[in-house]
mmCIF file of C-alpha atoms in Angstrom:
data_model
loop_
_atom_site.group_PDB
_atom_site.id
_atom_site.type_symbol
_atom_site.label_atom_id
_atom_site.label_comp_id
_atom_site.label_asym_id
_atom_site.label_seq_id
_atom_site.Cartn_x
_atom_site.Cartn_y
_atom_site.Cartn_z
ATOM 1 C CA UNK J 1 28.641 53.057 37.080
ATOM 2 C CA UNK J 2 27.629 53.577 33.799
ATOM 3 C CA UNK J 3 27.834 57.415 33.982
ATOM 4 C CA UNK J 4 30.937 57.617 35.100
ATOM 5 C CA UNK J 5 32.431 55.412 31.920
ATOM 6 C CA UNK J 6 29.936 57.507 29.725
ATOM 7 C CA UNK J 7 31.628 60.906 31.204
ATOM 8 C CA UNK J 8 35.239 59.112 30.606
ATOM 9 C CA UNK J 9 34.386 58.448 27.505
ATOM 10 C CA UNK J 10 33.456 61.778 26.446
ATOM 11 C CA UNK J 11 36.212 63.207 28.033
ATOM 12 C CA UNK J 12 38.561 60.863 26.025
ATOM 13 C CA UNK J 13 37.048 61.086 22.866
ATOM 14 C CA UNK J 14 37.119 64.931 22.489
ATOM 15 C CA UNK J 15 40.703 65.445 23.262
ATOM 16 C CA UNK J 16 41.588 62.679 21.446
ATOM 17 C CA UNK J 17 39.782 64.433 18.921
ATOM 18 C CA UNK J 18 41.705 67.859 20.028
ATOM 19 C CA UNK J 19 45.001 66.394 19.726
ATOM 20 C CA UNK J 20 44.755 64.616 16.511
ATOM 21 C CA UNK J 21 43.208 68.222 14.611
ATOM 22 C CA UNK J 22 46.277 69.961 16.032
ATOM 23 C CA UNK J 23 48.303 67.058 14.908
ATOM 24 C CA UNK J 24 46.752 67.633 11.526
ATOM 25 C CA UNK J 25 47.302 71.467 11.810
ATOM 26 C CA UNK J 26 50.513 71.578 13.360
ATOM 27 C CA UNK J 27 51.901 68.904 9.697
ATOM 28 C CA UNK J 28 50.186 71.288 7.794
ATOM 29 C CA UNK J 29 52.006 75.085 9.314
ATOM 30 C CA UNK J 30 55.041 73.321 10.014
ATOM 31 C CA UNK J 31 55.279 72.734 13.817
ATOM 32 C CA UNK J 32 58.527 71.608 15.215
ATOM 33 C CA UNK J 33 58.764 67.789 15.455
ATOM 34 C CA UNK J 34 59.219 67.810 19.011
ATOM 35 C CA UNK J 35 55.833 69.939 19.643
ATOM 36 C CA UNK J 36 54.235 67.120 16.784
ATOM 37 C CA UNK J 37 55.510 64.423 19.118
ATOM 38 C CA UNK J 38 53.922 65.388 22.130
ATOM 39 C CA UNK J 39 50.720 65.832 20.107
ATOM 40 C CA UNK J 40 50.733 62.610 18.804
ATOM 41 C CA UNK J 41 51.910 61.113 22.254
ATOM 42 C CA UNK J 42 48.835 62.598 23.982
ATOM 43 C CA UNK J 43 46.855 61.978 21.212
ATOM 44 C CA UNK J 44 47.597 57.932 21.648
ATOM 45 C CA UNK J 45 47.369 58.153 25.125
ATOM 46 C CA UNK J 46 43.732 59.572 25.423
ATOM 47 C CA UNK J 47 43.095 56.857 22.505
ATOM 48 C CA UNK J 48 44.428 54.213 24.410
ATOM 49 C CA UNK J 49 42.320 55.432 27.640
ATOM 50 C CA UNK J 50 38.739 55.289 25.468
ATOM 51 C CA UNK J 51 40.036 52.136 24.328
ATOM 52 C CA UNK J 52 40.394 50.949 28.074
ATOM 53 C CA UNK J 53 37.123 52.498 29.243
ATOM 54 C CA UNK J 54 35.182 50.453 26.934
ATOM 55 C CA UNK J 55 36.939 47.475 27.760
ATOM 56 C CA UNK J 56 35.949 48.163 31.003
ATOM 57 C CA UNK J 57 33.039 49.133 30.324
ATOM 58 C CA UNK J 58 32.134 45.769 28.593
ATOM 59 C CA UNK J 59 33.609 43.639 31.553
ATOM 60 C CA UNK J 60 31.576 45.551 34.020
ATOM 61 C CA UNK J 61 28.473 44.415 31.701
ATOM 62 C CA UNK J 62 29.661 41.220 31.279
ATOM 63 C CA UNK J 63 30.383 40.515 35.209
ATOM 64 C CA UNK J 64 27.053 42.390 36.179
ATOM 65 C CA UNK J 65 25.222 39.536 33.505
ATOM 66 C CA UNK J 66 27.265 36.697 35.511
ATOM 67 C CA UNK J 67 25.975 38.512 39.203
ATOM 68 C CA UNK J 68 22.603 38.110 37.289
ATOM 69 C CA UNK J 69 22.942 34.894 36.438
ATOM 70 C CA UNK J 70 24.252 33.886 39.871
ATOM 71 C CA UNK J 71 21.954 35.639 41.886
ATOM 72 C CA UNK J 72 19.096 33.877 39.076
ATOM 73 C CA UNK J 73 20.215 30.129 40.527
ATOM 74 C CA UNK J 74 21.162 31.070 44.118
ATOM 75 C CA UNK J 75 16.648 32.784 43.634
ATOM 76 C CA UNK J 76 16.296 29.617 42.212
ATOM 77 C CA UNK J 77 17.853 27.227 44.272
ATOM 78 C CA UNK J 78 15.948 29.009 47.511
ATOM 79 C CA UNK J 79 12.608 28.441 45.817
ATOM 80 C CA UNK J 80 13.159 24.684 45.816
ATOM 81 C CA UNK J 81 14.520 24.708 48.795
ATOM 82 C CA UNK J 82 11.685 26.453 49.890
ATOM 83 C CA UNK J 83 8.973 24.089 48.523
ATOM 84 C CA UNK J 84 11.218 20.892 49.701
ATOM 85 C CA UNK J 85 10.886 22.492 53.259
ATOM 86 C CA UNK J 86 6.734 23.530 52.830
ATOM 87 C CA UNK J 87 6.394 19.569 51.401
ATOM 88 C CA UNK J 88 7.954 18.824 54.638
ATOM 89 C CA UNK J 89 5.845 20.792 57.026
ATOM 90 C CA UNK J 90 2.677 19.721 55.051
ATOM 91 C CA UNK J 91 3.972 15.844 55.585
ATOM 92 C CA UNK J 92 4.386 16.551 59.142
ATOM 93 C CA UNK J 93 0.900 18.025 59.700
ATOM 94 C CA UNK J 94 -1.051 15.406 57.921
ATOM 95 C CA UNK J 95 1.111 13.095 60.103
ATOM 96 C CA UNK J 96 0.369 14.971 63.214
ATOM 97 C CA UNK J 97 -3.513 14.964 62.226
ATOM 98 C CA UNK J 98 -3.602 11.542 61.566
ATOM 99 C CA UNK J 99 -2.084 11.105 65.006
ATOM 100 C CA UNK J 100 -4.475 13.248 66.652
ATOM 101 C CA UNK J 101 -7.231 11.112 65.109
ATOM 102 C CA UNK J 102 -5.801 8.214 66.378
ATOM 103 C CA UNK J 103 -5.393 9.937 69.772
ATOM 104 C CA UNK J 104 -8.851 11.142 70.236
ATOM 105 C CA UNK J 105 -10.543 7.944 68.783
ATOM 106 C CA UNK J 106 -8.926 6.003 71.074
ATOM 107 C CA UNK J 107 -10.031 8.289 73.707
ATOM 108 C CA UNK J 108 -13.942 7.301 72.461
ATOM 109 C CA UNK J 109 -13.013 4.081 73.001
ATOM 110 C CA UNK J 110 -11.720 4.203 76.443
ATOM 111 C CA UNK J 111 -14.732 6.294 77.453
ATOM 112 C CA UNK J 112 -17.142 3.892 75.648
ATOM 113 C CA UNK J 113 -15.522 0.808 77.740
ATOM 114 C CA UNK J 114 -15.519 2.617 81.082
ATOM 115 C CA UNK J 115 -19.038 3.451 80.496
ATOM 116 C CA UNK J 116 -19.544 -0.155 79.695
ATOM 117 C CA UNK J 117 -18.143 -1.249 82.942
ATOM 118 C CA UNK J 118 -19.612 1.147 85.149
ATOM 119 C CA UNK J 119 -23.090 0.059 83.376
ATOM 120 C CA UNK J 120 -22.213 -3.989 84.221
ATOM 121 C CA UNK J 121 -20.791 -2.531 87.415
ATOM 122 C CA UNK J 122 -24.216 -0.490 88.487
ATOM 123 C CA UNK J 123 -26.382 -3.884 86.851
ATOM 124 C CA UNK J 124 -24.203 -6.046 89.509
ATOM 125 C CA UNK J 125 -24.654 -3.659 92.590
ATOM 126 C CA UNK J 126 -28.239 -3.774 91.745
ATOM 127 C CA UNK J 127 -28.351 -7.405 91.728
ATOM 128 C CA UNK J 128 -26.702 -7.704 94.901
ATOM 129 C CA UNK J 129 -28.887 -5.444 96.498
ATOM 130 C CA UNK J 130 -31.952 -7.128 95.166
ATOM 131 C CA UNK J 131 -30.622 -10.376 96.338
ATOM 132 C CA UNK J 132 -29.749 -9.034 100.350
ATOM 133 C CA UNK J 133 -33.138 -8.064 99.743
ATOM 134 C CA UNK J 134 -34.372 -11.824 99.469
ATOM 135 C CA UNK J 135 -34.428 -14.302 102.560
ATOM 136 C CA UNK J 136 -31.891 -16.500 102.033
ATOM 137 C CA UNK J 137 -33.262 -19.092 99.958
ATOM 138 C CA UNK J 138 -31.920 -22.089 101.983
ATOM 139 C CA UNK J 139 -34.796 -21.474 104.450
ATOM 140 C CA UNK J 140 -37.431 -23.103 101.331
ATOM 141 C CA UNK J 141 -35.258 -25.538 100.303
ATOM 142 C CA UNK J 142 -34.820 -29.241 101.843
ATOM 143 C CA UNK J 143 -31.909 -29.987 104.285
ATOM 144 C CA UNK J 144 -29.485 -31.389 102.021
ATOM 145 C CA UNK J 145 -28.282 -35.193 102.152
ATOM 146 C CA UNK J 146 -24.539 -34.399 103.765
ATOM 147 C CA UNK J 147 -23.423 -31.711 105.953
ATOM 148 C CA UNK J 148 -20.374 -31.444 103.845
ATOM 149 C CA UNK J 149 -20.376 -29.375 100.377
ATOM 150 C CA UNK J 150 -18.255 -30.525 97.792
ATOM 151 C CA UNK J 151 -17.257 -29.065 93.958
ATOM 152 C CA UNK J 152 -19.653 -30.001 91.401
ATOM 153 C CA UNK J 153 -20.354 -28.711 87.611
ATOM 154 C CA UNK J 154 -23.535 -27.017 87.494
ATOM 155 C CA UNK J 155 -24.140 -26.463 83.731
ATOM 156 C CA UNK J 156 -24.034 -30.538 84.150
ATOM 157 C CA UNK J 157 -26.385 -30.700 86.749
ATOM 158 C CA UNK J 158 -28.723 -28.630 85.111
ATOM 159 C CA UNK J 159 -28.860 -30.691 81.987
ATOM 160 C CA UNK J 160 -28.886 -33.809 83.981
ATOM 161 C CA UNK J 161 -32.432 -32.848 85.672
ATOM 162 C CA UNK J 162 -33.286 -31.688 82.225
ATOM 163 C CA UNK J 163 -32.490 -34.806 80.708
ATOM 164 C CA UNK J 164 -34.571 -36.251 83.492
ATOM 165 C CA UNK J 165 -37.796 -34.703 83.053
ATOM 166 C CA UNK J 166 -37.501 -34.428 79.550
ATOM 167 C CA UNK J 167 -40.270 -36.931 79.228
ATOM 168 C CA UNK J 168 -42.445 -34.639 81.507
ATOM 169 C CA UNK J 169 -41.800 -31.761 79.619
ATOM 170 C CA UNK J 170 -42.077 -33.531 75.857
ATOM 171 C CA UNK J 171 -46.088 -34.662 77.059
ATOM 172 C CA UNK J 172 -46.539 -30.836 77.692
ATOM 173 C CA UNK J 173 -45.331 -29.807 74.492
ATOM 174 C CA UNK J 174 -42.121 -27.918 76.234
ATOM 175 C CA UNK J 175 -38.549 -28.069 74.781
ATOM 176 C CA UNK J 176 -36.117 -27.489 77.431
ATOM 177 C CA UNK J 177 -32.826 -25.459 76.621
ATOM 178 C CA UNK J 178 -29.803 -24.491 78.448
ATOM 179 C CA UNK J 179 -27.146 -22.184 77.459
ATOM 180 C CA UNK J 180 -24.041 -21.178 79.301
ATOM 181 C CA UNK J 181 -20.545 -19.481 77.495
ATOM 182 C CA UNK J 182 -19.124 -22.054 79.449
ATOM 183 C CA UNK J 183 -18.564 -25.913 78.892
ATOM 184 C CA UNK J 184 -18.141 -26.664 82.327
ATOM 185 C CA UNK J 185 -18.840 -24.179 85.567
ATOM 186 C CA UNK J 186 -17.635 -25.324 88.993
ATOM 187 C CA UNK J 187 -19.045 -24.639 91.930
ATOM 188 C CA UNK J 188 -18.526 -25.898 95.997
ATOM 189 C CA UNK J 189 -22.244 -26.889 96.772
ATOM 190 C CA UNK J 190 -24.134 -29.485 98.193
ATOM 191 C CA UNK J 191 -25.738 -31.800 95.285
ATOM 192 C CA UNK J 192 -29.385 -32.213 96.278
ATOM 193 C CA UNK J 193 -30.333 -28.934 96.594
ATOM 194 C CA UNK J 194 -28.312 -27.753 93.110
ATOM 195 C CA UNK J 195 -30.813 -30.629 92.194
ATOM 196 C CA UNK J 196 -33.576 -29.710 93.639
ATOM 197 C CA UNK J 197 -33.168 -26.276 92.468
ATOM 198 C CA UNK J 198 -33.243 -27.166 88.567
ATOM 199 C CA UNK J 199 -36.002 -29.488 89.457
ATOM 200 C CA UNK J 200 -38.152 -26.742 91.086
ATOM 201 C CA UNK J 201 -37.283 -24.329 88.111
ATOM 202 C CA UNK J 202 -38.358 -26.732 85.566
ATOM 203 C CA UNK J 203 -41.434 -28.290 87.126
ATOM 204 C CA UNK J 204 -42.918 -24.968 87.815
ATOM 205 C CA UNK J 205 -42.477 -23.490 84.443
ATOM 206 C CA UNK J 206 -44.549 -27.171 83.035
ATOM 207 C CA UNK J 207 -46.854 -26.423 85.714
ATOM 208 C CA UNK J 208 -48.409 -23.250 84.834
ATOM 209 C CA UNK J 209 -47.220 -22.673 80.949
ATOM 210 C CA UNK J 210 -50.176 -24.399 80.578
ATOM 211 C CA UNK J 211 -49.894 -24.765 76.230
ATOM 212 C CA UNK J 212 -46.436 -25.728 74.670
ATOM 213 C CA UNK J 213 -43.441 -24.031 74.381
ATOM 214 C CA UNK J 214 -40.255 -23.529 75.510
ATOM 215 C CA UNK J 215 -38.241 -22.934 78.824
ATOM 216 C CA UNK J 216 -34.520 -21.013 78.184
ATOM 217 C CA UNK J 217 -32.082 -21.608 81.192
ATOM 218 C CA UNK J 218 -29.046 -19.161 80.724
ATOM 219 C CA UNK J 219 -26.315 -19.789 83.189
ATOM 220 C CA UNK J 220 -23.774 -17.301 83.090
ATOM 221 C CA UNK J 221 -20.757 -15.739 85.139
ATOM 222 C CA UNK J 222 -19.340 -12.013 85.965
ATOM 223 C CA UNK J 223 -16.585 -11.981 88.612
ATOM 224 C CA UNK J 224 -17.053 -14.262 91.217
ATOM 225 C CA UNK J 225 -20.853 -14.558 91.080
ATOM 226 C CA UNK J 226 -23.187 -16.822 89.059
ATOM 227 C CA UNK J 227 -26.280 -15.456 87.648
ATOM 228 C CA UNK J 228 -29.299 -17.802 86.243
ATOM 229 C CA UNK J 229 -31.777 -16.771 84.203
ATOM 230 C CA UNK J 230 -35.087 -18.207 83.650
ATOM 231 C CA UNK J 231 -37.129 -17.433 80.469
ATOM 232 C CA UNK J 232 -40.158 -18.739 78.764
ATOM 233 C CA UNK J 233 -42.964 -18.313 76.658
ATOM 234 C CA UNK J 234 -45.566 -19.633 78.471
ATOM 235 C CA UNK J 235 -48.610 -17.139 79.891
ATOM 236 C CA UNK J 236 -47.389 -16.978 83.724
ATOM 237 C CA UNK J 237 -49.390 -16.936 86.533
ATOM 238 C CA UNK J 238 -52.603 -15.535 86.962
ATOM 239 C CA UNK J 239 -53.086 -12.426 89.050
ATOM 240 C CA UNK J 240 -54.924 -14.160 91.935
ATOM 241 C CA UNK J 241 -52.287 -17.158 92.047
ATOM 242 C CA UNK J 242 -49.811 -14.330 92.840
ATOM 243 C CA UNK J 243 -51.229 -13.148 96.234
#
């Protein structure tokens, strides 16, 4: 664009320049006024067309500055569009990282408890089994005062024959304890040989502690069963007592 107004105006200029040294001439040796006329007519007109090529020429500038301009916000305007949108995606990922944090650490958890289970289920199977291996214990135990069982609270049966040979165990130097989760555990037995059970337990463990301490009695639950465990510091039985 700008060589073709340069060419125009070079074009222009000269024979504007042409026609105004033959106007000059043509006054000087005496031309006929209608030849001067034309001379001066084309002499305006390629004056008026350099005038019009520069005004051109200046408004092609001036729009090309505005395209400049224009094209300057619409650059600018997709650069902060394109960091709005990269803010975004960089929102969204932390947010999707976070989540797959959550995700996976909930995952741990759900292994860690299913692990936990199948270790309390394996413990129970092996109690079972270690109990079918057992005669029942009914066949060492006394027959009991009615035929007909009936629901009783075992946690307070226990601490009843505690309480009742507390004096038994306080000459021996032994504390008695019991500990359940539970303040009350109900069970469909008979009486007397709950009784006798706690009594046995007890008895034997002021038997043959033989120095003071204590005896731990930790009734507990899982499921349907009921699990008692016996515990205390006393030196147990000698090898020979145990054949």
């Amino acid at each position: 664009m700008r060589g073709k107004w340069m060419f125009g105006k070079v074009v222009c200029g000269l024979l504007a320049c042409v026609f105004f040294v033959m106007l000059v001439v043509g006054f000087f040796q005496g031309l006929p006024k209608q030849i001067m006329v034309v001379i001066l007519l084309l002499h305006s007109l390629f004056l008026l067309l350099l005038a019009f090529i520069f005004s051109s020429e200046r408004n092609d500038y001036t729009g090309a500055e505005d395209l400049q301009q224009e094209l300057a916000v619409v650059r600018s305007k997709a650069e902060e569009e394109k960091a709005t949108m990269q803010r975004a995606l960089d929102a969204r990922e932390r947010e999707l990282k976070s989540q797959t944090e959550d995700v996976e650490r909930m995952q741990k958890e759900r292994e860690d408890e299913r692990r936990e289970v199948e270790h309390l289920r394996l413990e129970l199977e092996a109690a079972h089994a270690e109990q079918a291996q057992h005669e029942d214990i009914s066949e060492f135990l006394p027959p009991p005062e009615t035929d007909e069982p009936e629901v009783i609270d075992i946690i307070r049966a226990a601490r009843d024959i505690a309480s009742e040979m507390g004096s038994t165990a306080s000459a021996a130097g032994i504390q008695i304890r019991i500990s359940c989760a539970e303040e009350t555990l109900l069970v469909r037995a008979h009486p007397s040989r709950i009784r006798i059970l706690f009594r046995n337990i007890i008895d034997n463990s002021i038997k043959y502690m033989s120095r003071s301490g204590s005896l731990f009695i930790t009734i507990s639950t899982i499921d349907d069963d009921i699990f008692i465990v016996l515990k205390d510091t006393g030196e147990g039985l000698r090898e020979e007592e145990t054949r």
